[in-house]
Tab-separated table of C-alpha atoms in Angstrom:
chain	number	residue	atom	x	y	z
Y	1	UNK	CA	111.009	142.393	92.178
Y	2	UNK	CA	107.576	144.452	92.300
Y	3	UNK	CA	106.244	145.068	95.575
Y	4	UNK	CA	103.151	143.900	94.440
Y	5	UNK	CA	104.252	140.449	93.997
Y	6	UNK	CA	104.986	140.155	97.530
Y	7	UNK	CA	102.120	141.105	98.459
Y	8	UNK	CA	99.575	137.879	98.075
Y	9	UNK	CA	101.293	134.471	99.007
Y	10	UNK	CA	98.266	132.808	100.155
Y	11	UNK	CA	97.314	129.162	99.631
Y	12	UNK	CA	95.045	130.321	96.209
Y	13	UNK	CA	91.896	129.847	98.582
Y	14	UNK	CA	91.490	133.559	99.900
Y	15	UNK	CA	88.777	135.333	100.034
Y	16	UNK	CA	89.082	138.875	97.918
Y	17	UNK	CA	90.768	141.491	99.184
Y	18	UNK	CA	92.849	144.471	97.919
Y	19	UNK	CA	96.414	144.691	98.098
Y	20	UNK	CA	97.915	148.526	98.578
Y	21	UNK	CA	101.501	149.072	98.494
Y	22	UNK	CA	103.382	149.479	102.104
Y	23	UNK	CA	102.925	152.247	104.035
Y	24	UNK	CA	99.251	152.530	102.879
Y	25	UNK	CA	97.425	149.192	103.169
Y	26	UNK	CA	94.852	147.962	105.333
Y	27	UNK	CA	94.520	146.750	109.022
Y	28	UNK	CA	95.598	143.138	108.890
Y	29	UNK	CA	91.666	140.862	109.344
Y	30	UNK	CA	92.105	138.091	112.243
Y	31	UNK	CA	93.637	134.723	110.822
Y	32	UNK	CA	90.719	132.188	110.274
Y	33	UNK	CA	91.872	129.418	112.439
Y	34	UNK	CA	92.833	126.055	110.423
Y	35	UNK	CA	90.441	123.023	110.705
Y	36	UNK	CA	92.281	120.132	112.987
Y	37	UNK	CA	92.023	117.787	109.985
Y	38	UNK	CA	93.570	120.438	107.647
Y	39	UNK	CA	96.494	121.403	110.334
Y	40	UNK	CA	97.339	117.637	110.482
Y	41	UNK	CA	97.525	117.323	106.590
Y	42	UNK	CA	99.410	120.633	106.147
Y	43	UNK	CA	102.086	119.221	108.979
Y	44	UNK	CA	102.658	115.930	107.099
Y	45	UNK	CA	102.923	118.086	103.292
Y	46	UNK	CA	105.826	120.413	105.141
Y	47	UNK	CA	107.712	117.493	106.534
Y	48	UNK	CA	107.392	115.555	103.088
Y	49	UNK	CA	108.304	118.166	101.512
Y	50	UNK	CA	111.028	119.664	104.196
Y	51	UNK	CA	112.153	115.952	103.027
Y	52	UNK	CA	112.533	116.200	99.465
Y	53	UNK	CA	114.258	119.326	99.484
Y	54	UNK	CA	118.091	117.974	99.376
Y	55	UNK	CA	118.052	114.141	98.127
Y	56	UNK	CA	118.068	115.124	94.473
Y	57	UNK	CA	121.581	117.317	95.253
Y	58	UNK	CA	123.272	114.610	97.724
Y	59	UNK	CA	122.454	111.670	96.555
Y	60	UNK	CA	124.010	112.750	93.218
Y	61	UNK	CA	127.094	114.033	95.663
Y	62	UNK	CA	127.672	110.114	96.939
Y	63	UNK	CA	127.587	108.681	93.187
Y	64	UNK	CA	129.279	111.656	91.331
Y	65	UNK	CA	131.709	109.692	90.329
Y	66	UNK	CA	129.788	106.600	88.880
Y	67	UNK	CA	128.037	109.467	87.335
Y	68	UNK	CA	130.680	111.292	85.851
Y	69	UNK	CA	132.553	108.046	84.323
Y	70	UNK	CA	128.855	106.516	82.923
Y	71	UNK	CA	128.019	110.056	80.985
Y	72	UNK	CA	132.010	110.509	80.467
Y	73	UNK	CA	132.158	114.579	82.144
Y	74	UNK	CA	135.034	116.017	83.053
Y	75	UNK	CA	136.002	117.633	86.327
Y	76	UNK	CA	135.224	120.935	84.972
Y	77	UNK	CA	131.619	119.660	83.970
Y	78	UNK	CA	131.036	117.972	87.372
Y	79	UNK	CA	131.847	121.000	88.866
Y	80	UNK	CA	128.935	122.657	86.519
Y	81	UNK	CA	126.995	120.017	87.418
Y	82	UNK	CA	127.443	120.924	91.297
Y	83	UNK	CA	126.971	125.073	90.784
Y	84	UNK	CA	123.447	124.145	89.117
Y	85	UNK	CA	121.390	123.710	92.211
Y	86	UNK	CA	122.589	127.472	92.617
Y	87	UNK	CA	121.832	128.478	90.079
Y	88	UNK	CA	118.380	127.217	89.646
Y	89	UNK	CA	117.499	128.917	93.163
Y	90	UNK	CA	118.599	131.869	92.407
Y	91	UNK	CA	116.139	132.052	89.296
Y	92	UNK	CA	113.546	130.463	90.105
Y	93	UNK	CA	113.548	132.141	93.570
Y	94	UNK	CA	113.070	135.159	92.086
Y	95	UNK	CA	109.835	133.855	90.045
Y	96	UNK	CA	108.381	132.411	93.348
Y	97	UNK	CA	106.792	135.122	94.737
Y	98	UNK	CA	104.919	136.066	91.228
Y	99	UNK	CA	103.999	132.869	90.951
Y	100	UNK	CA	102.501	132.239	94.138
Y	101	UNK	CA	100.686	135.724	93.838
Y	102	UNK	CA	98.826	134.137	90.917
Y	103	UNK	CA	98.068	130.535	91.942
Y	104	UNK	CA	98.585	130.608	95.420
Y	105	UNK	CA	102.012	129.078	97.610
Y	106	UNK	CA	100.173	125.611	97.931
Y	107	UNK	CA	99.749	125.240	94.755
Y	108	UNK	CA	103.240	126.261	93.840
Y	109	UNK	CA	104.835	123.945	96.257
Y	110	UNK	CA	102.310	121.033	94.899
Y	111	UNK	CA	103.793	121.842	91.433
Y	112	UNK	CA	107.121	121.891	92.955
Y	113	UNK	CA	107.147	118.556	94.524
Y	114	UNK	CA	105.365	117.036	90.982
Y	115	UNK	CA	108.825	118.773	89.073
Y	116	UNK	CA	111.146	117.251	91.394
Y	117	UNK	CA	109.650	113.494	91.400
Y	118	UNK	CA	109.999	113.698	87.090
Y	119	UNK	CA	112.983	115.083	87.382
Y	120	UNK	CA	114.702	112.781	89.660
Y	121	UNK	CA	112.919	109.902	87.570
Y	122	UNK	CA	114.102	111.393	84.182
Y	123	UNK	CA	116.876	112.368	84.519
Y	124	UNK	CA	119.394	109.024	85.216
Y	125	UNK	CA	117.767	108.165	82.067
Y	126	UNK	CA	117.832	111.281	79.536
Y	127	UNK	CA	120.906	109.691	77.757
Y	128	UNK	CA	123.770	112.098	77.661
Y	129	UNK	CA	124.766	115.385	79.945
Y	130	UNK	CA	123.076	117.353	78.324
Y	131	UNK	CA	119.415	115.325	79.353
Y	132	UNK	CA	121.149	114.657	82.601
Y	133	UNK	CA	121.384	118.699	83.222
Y	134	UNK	CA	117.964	119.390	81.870
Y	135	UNK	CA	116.256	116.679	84.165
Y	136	UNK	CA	118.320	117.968	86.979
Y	137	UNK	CA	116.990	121.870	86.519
Y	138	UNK	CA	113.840	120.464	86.408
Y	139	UNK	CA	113.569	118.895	89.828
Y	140	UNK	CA	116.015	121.920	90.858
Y	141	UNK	CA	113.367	124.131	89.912
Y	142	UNK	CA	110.809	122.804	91.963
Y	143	UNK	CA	113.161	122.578	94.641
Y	144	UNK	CA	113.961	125.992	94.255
Y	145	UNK	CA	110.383	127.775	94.570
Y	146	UNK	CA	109.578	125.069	97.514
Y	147	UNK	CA	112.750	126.653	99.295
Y	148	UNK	CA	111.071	129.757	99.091
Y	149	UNK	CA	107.413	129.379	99.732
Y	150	UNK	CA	107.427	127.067	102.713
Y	151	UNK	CA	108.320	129.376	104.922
Y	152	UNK	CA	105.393	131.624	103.686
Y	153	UNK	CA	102.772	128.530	104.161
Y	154	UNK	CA	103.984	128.087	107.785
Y	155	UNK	CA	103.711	131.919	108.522
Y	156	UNK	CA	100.439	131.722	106.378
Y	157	UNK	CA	98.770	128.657	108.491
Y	158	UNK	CA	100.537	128.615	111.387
Y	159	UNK	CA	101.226	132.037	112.290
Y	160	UNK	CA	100.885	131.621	116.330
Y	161	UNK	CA	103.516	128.591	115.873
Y	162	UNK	CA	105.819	129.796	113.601
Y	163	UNK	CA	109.047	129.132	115.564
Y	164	UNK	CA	108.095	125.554	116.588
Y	165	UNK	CA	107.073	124.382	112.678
Y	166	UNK	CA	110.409	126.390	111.089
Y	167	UNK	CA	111.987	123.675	113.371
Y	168	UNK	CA	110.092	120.939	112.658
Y	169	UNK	CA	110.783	121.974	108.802
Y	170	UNK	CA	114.618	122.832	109.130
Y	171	UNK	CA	114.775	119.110	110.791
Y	172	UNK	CA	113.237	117.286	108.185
Y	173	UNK	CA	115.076	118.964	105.079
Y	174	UNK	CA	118.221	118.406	107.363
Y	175	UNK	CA	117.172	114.389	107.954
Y	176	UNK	CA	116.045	114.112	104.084
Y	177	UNK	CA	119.516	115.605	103.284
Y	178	UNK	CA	121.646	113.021	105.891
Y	179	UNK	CA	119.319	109.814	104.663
Y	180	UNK	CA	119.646	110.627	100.802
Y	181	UNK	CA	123.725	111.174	101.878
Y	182	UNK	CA	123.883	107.745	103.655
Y	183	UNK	CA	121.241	106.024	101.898
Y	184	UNK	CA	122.389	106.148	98.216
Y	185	UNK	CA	125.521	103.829	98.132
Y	186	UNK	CA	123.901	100.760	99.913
Y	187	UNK	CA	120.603	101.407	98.019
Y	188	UNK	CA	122.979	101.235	94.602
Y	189	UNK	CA	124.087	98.138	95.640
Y	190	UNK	CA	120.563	96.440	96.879
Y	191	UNK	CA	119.305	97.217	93.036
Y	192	UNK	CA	121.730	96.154	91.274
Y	193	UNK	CA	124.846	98.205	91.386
Y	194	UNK	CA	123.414	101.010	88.566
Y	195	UNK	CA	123.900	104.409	89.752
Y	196	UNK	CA	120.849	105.408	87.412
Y	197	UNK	CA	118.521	103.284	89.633
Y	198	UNK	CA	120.405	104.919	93.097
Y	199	UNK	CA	119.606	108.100	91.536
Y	200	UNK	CA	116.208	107.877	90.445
Y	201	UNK	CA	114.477	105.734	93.582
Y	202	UNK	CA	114.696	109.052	95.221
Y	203	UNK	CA	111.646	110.024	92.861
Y	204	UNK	CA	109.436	107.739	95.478
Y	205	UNK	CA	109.587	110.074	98.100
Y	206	UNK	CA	108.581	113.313	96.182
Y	207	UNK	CA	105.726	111.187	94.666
Y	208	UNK	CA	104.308	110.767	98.073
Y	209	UNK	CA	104.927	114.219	99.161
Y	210	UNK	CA	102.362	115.668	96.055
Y	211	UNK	CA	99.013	113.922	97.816
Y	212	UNK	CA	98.956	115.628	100.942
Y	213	UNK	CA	99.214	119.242	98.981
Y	214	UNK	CA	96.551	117.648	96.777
Y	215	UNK	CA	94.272	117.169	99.600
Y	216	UNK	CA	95.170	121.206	100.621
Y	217	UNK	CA	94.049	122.165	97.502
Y	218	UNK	CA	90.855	120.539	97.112
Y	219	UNK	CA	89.966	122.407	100.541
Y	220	UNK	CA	88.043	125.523	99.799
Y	221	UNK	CA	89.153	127.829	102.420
Y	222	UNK	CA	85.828	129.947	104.326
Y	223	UNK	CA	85.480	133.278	104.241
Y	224	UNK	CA	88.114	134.316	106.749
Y	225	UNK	CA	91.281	132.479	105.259
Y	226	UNK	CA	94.318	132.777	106.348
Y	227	UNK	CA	96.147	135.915	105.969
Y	228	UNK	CA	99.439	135.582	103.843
Y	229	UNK	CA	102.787	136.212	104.922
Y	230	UNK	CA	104.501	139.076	103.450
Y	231	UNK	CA	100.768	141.121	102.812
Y	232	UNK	CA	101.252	145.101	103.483
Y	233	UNK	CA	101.171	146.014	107.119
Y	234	UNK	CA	99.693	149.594	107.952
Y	235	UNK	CA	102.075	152.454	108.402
Y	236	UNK	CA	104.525	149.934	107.459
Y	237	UNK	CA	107.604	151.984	106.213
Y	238	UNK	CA	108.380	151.392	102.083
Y	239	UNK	CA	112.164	149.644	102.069
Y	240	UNK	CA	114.593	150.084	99.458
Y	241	UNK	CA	116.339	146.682	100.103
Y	242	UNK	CA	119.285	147.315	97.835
Y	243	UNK	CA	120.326	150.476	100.001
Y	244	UNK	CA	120.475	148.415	102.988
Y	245	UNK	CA	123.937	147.516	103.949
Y	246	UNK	CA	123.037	144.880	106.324
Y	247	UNK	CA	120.955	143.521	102.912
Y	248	UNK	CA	123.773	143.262	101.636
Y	249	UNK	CA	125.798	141.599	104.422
Y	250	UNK	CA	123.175	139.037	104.704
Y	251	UNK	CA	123.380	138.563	101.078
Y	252	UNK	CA	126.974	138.192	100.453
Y	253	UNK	CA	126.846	135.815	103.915
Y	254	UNK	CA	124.061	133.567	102.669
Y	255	UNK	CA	126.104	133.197	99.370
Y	256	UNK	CA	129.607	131.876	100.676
Y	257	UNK	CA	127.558	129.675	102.993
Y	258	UNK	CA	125.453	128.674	100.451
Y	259	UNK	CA	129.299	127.936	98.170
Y	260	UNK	CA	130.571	125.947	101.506
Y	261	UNK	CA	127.073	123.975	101.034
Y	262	UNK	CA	127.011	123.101	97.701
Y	263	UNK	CA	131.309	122.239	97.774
Y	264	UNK	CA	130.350	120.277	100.264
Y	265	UNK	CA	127.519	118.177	99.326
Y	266	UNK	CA	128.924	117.928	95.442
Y	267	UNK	CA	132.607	117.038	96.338
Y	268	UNK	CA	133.025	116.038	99.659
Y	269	UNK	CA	132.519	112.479	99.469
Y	270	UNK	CA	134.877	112.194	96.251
Y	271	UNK	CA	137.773	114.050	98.473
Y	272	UNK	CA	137.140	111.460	101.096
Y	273	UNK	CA	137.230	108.548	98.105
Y	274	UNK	CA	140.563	109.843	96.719
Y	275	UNK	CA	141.776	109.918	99.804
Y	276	UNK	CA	141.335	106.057	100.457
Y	277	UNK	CA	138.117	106.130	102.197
Y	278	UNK	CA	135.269	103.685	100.785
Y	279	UNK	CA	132.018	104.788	98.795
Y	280	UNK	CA	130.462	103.209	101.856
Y	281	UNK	CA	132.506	105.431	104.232
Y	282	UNK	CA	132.529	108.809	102.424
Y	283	UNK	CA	128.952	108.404	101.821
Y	284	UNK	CA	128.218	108.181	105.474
Y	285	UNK	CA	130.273	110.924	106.655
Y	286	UNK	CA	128.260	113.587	104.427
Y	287	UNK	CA	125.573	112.115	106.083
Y	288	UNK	CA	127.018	112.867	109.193
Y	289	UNK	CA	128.095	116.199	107.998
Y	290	UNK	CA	124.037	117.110	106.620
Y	291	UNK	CA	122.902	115.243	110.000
Y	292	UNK	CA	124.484	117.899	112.096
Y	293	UNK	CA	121.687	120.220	111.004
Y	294	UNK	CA	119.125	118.245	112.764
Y	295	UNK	CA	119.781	119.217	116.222
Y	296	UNK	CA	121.298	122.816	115.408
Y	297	UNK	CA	118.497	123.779	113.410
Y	298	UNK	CA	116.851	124.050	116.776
Y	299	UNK	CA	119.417	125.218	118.747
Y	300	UNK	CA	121.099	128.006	116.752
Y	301	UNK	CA	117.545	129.619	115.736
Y	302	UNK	CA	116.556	130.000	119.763
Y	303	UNK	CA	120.212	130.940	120.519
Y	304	UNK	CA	120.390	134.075	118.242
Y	305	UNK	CA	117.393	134.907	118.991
Y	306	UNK	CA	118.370	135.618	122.712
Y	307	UNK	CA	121.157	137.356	121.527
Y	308	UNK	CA	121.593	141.055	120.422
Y	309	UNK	CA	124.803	140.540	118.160
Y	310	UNK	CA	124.648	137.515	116.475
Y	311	UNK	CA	128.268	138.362	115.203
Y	312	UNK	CA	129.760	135.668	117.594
Y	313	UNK	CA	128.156	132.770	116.523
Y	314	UNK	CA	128.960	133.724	112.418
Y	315	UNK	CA	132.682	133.508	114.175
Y	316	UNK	CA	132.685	130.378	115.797
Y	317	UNK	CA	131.004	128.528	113.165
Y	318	UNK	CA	133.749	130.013	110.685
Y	319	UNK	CA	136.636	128.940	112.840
Y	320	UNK	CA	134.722	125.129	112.957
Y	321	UNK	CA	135.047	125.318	108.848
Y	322	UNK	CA	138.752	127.005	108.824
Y	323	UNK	CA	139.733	123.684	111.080
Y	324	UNK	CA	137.821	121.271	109.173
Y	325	UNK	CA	139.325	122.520	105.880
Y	326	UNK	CA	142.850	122.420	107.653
Y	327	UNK	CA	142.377	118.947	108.489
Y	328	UNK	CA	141.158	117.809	104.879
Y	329	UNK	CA	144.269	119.523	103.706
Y	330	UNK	CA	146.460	117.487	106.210
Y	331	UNK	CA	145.241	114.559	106.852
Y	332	UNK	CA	141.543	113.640	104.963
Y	333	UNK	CA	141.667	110.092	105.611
Y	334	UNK	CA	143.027	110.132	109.067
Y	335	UNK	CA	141.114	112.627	110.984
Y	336	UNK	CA	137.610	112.224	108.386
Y	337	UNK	CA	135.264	111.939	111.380
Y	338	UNK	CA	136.616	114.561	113.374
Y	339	UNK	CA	136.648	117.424	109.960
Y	340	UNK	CA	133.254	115.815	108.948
Y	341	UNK	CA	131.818	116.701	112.666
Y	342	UNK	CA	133.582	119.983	111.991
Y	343	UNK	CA	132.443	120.802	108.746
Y	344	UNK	CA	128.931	120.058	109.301
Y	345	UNK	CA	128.677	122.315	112.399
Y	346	UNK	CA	130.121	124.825	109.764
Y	347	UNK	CA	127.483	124.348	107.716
Y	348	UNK	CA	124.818	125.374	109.711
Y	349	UNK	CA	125.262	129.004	108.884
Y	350	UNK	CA	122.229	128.338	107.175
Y	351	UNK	CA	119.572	128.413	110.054
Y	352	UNK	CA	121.498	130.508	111.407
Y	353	UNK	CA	121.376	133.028	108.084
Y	354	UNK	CA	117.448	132.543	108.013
Y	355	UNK	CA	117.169	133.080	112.124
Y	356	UNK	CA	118.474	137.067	110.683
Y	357	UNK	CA	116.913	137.584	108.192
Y	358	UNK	CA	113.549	137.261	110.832
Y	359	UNK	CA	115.579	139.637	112.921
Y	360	UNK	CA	117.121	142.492	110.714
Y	361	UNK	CA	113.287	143.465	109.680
Y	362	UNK	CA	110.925	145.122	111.552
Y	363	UNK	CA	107.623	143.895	109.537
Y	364	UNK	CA	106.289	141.430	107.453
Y	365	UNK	CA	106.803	142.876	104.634
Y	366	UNK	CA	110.393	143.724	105.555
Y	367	UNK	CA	111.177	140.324	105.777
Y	368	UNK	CA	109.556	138.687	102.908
Y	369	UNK	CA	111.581	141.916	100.892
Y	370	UNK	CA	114.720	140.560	102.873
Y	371	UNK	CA	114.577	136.751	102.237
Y	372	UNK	CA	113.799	137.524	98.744
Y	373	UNK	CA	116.776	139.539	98.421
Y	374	UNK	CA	119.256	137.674	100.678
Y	375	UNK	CA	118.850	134.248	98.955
Y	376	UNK	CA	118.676	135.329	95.683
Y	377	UNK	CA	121.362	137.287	95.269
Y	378	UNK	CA	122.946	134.666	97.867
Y	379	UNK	CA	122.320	132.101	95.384
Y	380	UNK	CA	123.767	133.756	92.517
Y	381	UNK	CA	127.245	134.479	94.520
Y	382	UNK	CA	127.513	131.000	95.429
Y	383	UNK	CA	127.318	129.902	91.262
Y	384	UNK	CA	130.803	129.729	90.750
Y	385	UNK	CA	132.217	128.405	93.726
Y	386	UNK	CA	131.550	124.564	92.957
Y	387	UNK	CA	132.714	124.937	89.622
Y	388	UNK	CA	135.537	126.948	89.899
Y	389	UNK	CA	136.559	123.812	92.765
Y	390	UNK	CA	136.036	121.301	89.760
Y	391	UNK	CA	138.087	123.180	87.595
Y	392	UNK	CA	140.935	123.219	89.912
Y	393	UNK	CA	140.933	119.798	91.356
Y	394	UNK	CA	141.060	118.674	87.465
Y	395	UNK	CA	143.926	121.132	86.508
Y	396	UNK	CA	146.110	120.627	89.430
Y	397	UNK	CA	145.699	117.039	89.931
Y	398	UNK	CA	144.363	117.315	93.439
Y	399	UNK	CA	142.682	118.338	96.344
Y	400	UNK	CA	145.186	121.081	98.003
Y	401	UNK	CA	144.347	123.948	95.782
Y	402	UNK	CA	140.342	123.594	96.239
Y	403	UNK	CA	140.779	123.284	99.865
Y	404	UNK	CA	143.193	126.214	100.087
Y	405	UNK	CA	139.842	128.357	98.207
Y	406	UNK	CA	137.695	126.998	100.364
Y	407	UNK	CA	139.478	127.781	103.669
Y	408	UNK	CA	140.411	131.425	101.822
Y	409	UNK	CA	136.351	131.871	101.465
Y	410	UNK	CA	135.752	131.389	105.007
Y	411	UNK	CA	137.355	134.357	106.236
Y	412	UNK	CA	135.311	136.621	104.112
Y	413	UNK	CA	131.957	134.499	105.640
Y	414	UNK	CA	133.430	135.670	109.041
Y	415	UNK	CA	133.059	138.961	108.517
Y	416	UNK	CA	130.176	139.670	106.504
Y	417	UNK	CA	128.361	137.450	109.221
Y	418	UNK	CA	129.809	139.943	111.771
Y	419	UNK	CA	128.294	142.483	109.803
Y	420	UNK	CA	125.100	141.101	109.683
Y	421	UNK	CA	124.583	140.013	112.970
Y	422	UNK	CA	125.128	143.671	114.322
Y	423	UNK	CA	121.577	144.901	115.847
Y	424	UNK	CA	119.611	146.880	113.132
Y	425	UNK	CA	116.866	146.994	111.061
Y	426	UNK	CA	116.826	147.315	107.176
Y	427	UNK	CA	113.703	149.309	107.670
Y	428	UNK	CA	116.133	152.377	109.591
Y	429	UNK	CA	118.696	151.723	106.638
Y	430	UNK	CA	116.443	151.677	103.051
């Protein structure tokens, strides 16, 4: 990825200005301040779209299986079906930052929350897997550069209340990925019973997430617009990212979270179901299990921060997955509240992977370089994971095996997220 393209992530409302690669830019002008009116509208279009950012992925988690037996997939399929969303960020996070650089991050995520709401409309209805997959990549896609660029409109618009609107956004894409989780199954039913119409009612809410970015980009920013996130700092020092090991440690640890994620949102609920818990039931307890994000998203971030190692918490919330995974193994049915409490405080290794990536970079540009890097190549790591779990669960007959790889990927996550957590800065490494 060019330098250059990380350069300009406005809003596509800023004034003129040149872009110099790091080391050698200009002094960074005074942020125009944002009109009330705007703030307010901006607010609402991050929590809308903080929203939408999960549904189309766990609401097809709580039907897979009316899904799978209505387009006739097999486990290995399904388990395609569940690497996708990986897929697709990986990508289409790596064409973010270009695009943004020509149309601007608002218009991007506008576009973004347009392709999910046809997506998630289409694709119930695209007759065979093969439409279903398409449809799916679509809306993944616009997930996918929305994931990226939010954070870049907060630091953009908001860049004296960054940490309090990163938690306002981590809490809504954690409450839009609990209500899609719980929400699905009963909704089924209330319509009729169709899993296409459970699937595609989610298209409402990224329809009303497109008109407050509409209103954004009607606004014609004045001549001192915001500055974007990620623009060349002076005597900011030129990083090669990829020579960074603690790049890399983020990397690898964003990826086998990112595999624990995706495992669990795609196949969780089905391990619960063939375990003798209701579609009801399991539904509800990956709710629980995405719900747990809601208050840690606030608490880890501010945590980690105060901390110079963040090494311990990558520990604990590794040995929270390794007994959540033992419990599955032993007892799913049983014990299902107690692993799904477990396995969502495992889970949030994701705020917890974003808080460093803020802290292993010294500038601006340093950390836009870093959050490129980290979730892309996170995202492509974390491909195979869900379908190498549908393979096995339809070759062995069962849930042991998958559980076993799971549990066996933790330890890895443990260490890498020691590694990472360790007090440097990729700009001392590069």
């Amino acid at each position: 990825m060019a330098d250059d393209d990380l350069a300009t992530l406005g809003t596509g409302t800023e004034t003129p200005r040149t872009t110099a690669h790091p080391g050698t830019g200009p002094l960074d002008p005074a942020p125009a301040p944002v009109p009330r009116w705007l703030g307010a509208v901006l607010t609402a279009g991050l929590v809308l779209a903080a929203l939408n950012l999960r549904p189309a992925i766990t609401s097809l988690g709580a039907l897979l299986e009316e899904v799978r037996n209505g387009l006739g997939m097999s486990g290995t399929v399904a388990g395609l079906l569940t690497s996708v969303p990986a897929l697709c960020f990986a990508v289409f996070g790596i064409a973010a930052p270009r695009l943004a650089r020509r149309f601007g991050a608002a218009t991007i995520v506008c576009a973004g929350m347009v392709a999910i709401a046809v997506g998630v409309l289409v694709r119930p209805f695209a007759g065979g897997t093969a439409g279903f997959l398409a449809a799916s990549a679509l809306a993944l896609a616009g997930i996918a550069v929305s994931n990226i660029l939010l954070p870049v409109v907060i630091k953009t618009f908001f860049p004296d209340r960054v940490g309090s609107m990163t938690g306002l956004y981590s809490m809504a894409l954690a409450l839009g990925t609990s209500l899609a989780a719980a929400l699905t199954v009963p909704v089924t039913g209330a319509l009729g019973g169709g899993w296409q119409a459970g699937l595609a009612v989610w298209a409402a809410l990224a329809v009303l997430a497109v008109g407050p970015w509409l209103a954004v980009l009607k606004h014609r920013a004045p001549q001192a617009a915001p500055e974007a996130a990620g623009a060349p700092q002076q005597d900011a020092p030129a990083v090669r990212i990829s020579r960074s090991p603690t790049a890399w440690a983020l990397a690898v640890f964003f990826g086998l979270q990112a595999t624990a994620a995706y495992v669990t949102m795609g196949w969780l609920p089905q391990i619960f179901r063939d375990a003798g818990v209701s579609a009801g039931t399991a539904g509800v307890l990956l709710a629980l299990v995405m719900a747990m994000g809601i208050p840690l998203s606030f608490l880890l971030p501010r945590l980690a921060a105060r901390m110079r190692h963040q090494g311990l918490l990558a520990v604990a919330l590794g040995a929270c997955g390794l007994i959540g995974y033992a419990g599955l193994w032993l007892a799913p049915a049983a014990g299902a509240w107690g692993w799904a409490l477990l396995l969502g405080i495992s889970n949030c290794a994701f705020p917890l992977a974003l808080t460093m990536i803020g802290m292993r970079a010294r500038s601006a540009t340093g950390v836009v370089k870093l959050s490129a890097f980290a979730q892309c190549i996170g995202y492509l790591i974390s491909i195979p994971g869900p379908l190498l779990v549908g393979a096995l669960y339809q070759h062995s007959g069962g849930w042991g095996l998958p559980i076993a790889l799971m549990a066996g990927l933790m330890v890895p996550q443990i260490a890498v997220g020691v590694l990472a957590g360790r007090d440097r800065r990729i700009e001392d490494e590069g």
